[in-house]
Amino acid sequence: MWENPPQKLILNNNDVHIWLLDINEFLSENIVSYFDILSSDEQEKFNTFSRKLQGHRFLINRAYLRIILAQYLQISPQEILFNYSQKGKPSLNIKTNPEKIYFNVSHKYNYTIYAIARKNLGIDLEKIDPQVNIQKIAQRFFCLEEYECLKQLNSQDKAKYFFTLWTIKEAYLKSIGEGLSGGLNSIYINLLQQKLNYQLINYQEKKKLIAILKHGIYLKTI
């Protein structure tokens, strides 16, 4: 993750580039200038938002996705074409993706995070919130084995276990195109024993967790 990206971006086969965007830094700008970067269908979607803030967030998020990808593809942001899965997951159209670039996006509050790689991947960003009823949520969304493990931990370890597990699970589901609709409890992860192809990053004084998973890892599904 860069504070300032290099002028020339080199994305090797095993690299993952992470871009973090703070939406609040752009809301004071004349963001209408970003409108022309969007495709006609994206412009139509922008116009459907009844709440101004939601519309502005969509506009900035999508415009910067195009701006970032354009640096790797060496084309203008407006030239980029997207395909969409049945569940709405965007991917680059092969016509404008000779470099075989993959990406994934996560939103949390005023932050958007973009992951760019040469392999399919998933990324998730979560805020570590001490006010969350960890045990109640885990009982509803986690596997029984994961929930039983969580109950045995002290309060500090419990929070770390919960948010780590949630972030990894959501990143994995996104890597296979499912998202949360795939069911967090459809995957069992043993954090103590299972070796996963993931990277977990503590960001900004450990208040946020970022998990990145490359598609192709093995997770037990139930």
Coordinates of C-alpha atoms in Angstrom, one line a residue:
M1 CA 0.0 0.0 0.0
W2 CA 1.5 3.3 -1.1
E3 CA 1.2 6.8 0.4
N4 CA 2.3 8.1 -3.0
P5 CA 2.2 5.6 -6.0
P6 CA 5.2 5.4 -8.3
Q7 CA 4.9 7.1 -11.7
K8 CA 5.4 3.8 -13.5
L9 CA 3.2 0.9 -12.2
I10 CA 4.7 -2.6 -12.6
L11 CA 2.3 -5.4 -11.7
N12 CA 4.1 -8.7 -11.5
N13 CA 2.2 -12.1 -11.5
N14 CA 2.3 -12.5 -7.8
D15 CA 1.8 -8.8 -6.9
V16 CA -1.3 -7.3 -5.3
H17 CA -1.6 -3.5 -5.5
I18 CA -3.8 -1.8 -2.9
W19 CA -5.4 1.6 -3.3
L20 CA -7.2 3.3 -0.4
L21 CA -9.5 6.2 -1.0
D22 CA -11.0 8.4 1.7
I23 CA -14.2 9.7 0.1
N24 CA -14.4 12.6 2.6
E25 CA -11.3 14.1 0.9
F26 CA -13.2 14.6 -2.3
L27 CA -16.7 15.6 -1.3
S28 CA -15.6 19.3 -1.0
E29 CA -14.4 19.3 -4.6
N30 CA -16.3 20.0 -7.7
I31 CA -17.0 16.4 -8.2
V32 CA -19.3 17.0 -11.3
S33 CA -16.0 16.9 -13.3
Y34 CA -15.9 13.1 -12.6
F35 CA -19.2 12.6 -14.2
D36 CA -17.8 12.6 -17.8
I37 CA -15.5 9.7 -16.8
L38 CA -18.4 7.4 -16.3
S39 CA -20.1 5.3 -19.0
S40 CA -23.7 6.1 -20.0
D41 CA -25.1 3.3 -17.8
E42 CA -23.0 4.5 -14.8
Q43 CA -24.3 8.0 -15.4
E44 CA -27.9 6.7 -15.4
K45 CA -27.2 4.8 -12.2
F46 CA -25.8 8.0 -10.6
N47 CA -29.0 9.9 -11.5
T48 CA -31.1 7.3 -9.7
F49 CA -29.7 8.1 -6.2
S50 CA -32.3 10.0 -4.2
R51 CA -29.7 10.9 -1.5
K52 CA -27.1 13.3 -2.7
L53 CA -24.3 11.8 -0.5
Q54 CA -24.9 8.3 -1.8
G55 CA -24.8 9.5 -5.4
H56 CA -21.6 11.4 -4.8
R57 CA -19.9 8.4 -3.2
F58 CA -20.9 6.2 -6.1
L59 CA -19.6 8.8 -8.6
I60 CA -16.2 9.1 -6.8
N61 CA -15.8 5.4 -6.3
R62 CA -16.5 4.4 -9.9
A63 CA -14.6 7.3 -11.4
Y64 CA -11.5 6.4 -9.4
L65 CA -11.8 2.7 -10.2
R66 CA -11.6 3.8 -13.9
I67 CA -8.7 6.2 -13.2
I68 CA -6.7 3.5 -11.4
L69 CA -7.3 0.8 -13.9
A70 CA -6.5 3.1 -16.8
Q71 CA -2.9 3.5 -15.4
Y72 CA -2.4 -0.3 -15.7
L73 CA -4.2 -0.7 -19.1
Q74 CA -2.6 2.4 -20.6
I75 CA -5.9 3.7 -22.0
S76 CA -8.2 6.6 -21.0
P77 CA -10.6 5.9 -18.1
Q78 CA -13.5 6.4 -20.4
E79 CA -12.4 3.6 -22.7
I80 CA -12.6 0.9 -20.1
L81 CA -15.4 -1.6 -20.5
F82 CA -16.9 -3.7 -17.7
N83 CA -18.7 -7.0 -17.7
Y84 CA -21.1 -7.9 -14.8
S85 CA -21.9 -11.3 -13.3
Q86 CA -25.4 -12.3 -12.5
K87 CA -24.8 -11.1 -9.0
G88 CA -23.5 -7.7 -10.2
K89 CA -19.8 -8.3 -9.7
P90 CA -17.9 -6.2 -12.2
S91 CA -14.9 -7.4 -14.2
L92 CA -12.9 -6.0 -17.1
N93 CA -14.1 -6.7 -20.6
I94 CA -11.5 -8.6 -22.6
K95 CA -11.6 -6.0 -25.3
T96 CA -9.9 -3.4 -23.1
N97 CA -8.0 -5.8 -20.9
P98 CA -5.0 -7.2 -22.9
E99 CA -2.9 -7.1 -19.7
K100 CA -5.3 -9.6 -18.0
I101 CA -5.9 -7.4 -15.0
Y102 CA -8.2 -8.4 -12.1
F103 CA -9.6 -6.2 -9.4
N104 CA -11.9 -6.2 -6.4
V105 CA -13.4 -3.4 -4.4
S106 CA -14.6 -3.0 -0.8
H107 CA -16.4 -0.1 0.9
K108 CA -16.7 0.7 4.6
Y109 CA -18.1 4.0 5.8
N110 CA -16.1 6.8 4.0
Y111 CA -13.3 4.4 2.8
T112 CA -13.1 2.5 -0.5
I113 CA -10.3 0.1 -1.1
Y114 CA -9.2 -1.3 -4.5
A115 CA -7.1 -4.4 -5.0
I116 CA -5.4 -4.9 -8.4
A117 CA -3.7 -8.2 -9.5
R118 CA -3.1 -10.6 -12.4
K119 CA -5.2 -13.3 -10.7
N120 CA -8.8 -13.3 -9.5
L121 CA -8.9 -12.1 -5.9
G122 CA -11.2 -10.8 -3.2
I123 CA -10.6 -8.0 -0.7
D124 CA -12.5 -6.9 2.3
L125 CA -12.2 -3.9 4.6
E126 CA -13.7 -3.9 8.1
K127 CA -13.6 -1.5 11.0
I128 CA -12.8 -3.0 14.3
D129 CA -15.8 -1.8 16.4
P130 CA -15.7 -2.7 20.1
Q131 CA -19.4 -1.9 20.4
V132 CA -20.3 -4.9 18.1
N133 CA -22.1 -7.8 19.9
I134 CA -19.5 -10.3 18.7
Q135 CA -20.9 -13.4 20.3
K136 CA -24.5 -12.8 19.0
I137 CA -23.4 -12.1 15.4
A138 CA -20.9 -15.1 15.4
Q139 CA -23.7 -17.4 16.6
R140 CA -25.8 -16.4 13.7
F141 CA -23.3 -16.2 10.9
F142 CA -20.4 -18.4 11.7
C143 CA -20.1 -22.2 11.7
L144 CA -20.7 -24.1 14.9
E145 CA -17.0 -25.0 15.2
E146 CA -15.9 -21.4 14.8
Y147 CA -18.5 -20.2 17.3
E148 CA -17.4 -22.7 19.9
C149 CA -13.8 -21.7 19.4
L150 CA -14.7 -18.0 19.9
K151 CA -16.6 -18.7 23.1
Q152 CA -13.4 -20.1 24.7
L153 CA -11.4 -16.9 24.2
N154 CA -11.0 -13.9 26.4
S155 CA -12.6 -10.6 25.4
Q156 CA -9.5 -9.2 23.7
D157 CA -8.7 -12.3 21.8
K158 CA -12.4 -12.7 21.0
A159 CA -12.5 -9.4 19.1
K160 CA -9.4 -10.2 17.1
Y161 CA -10.6 -13.7 16.2
F162 CA -14.1 -12.4 15.2
F163 CA -13.0 -9.6 12.9
T164 CA -10.1 -11.6 11.4
L165 CA -12.5 -14.4 10.6
W166 CA -15.2 -12.2 9.2
T167 CA -12.8 -10.3 7.0
I168 CA -11.2 -13.4 5.6
K169 CA -14.5 -15.1 4.9
E170 CA -16.0 -12.1 3.1
A171 CA -12.8 -11.6 1.0
Y172 CA -13.0 -15.3 0.0
L173 CA -16.6 -15.2 -0.9
K174 CA -15.9 -12.1 -3.1
S175 CA -13.0 -13.9 -4.8
I176 CA -15.4 -16.6 -6.0
G177 CA -18.0 -14.0 -7.0
E178 CA -20.5 -14.8 -4.3
G179 CA -20.3 -12.0 -1.8
L180 CA -22.2 -12.3 1.5
S181 CA -25.0 -14.0 -0.3
G182 CA -22.8 -17.0 -0.5
G183 CA -23.2 -17.4 3.3
L184 CA -20.4 -16.9 5.8
N185 CA -21.5 -20.1 7.5
S186 CA -20.9 -22.1 4.3
I187 CA -17.2 -21.9 4.9
Y188 CA -15.3 -23.3 7.8
I189 CA -11.9 -21.8 8.6
N190 CA -9.6 -23.0 11.4
L191 CA -7.4 -20.0 12.0
L192 CA -5.2 -22.1 14.4
Q193 CA -4.4 -24.9 12.0
Q194 CA -5.4 -24.1 8.4
K195 CA -2.8 -22.5 6.1
L196 CA -4.5 -20.0 3.9
N197 CA -3.3 -18.0 0.9
Y198 CA -4.3 -14.7 2.4
Q199 CA -2.8 -11.5 3.6
L200 CA -4.1 -9.6 6.6
I201 CA -3.2 -6.0 7.2
N202 CA -3.7 -3.8 10.2
Y203 CA -4.2 -0.3 9.0
Q204 CA -4.3 3.0 10.8
E205 CA -3.4 2.1 14.4
K206 CA -5.1 -1.3 14.1
K207 CA -8.6 0.2 13.8
K208 CA -9.2 -1.4 10.4
L209 CA -8.5 -4.8 9.0
I210 CA -7.9 -5.6 5.3
A211 CA -7.9 -9.1 4.0
I212 CA -6.9 -10.1 0.6
L213 CA -7.4 -13.6 -0.8
K214 CA -6.3 -14.9 -4.2
H215 CA -8.8 -17.3 -5.8
G216 CA -7.8 -20.9 -5.8
I217 CA -7.1 -21.4 -2.1
Y218 CA -8.7 -24.3 -0.4
L219 CA -11.4 -23.7 2.2
K220 CA -13.6 -26.4 3.6
T221 CA -17.2 -25.7 2.6
I222 CA -20.2 -27.2 4.4

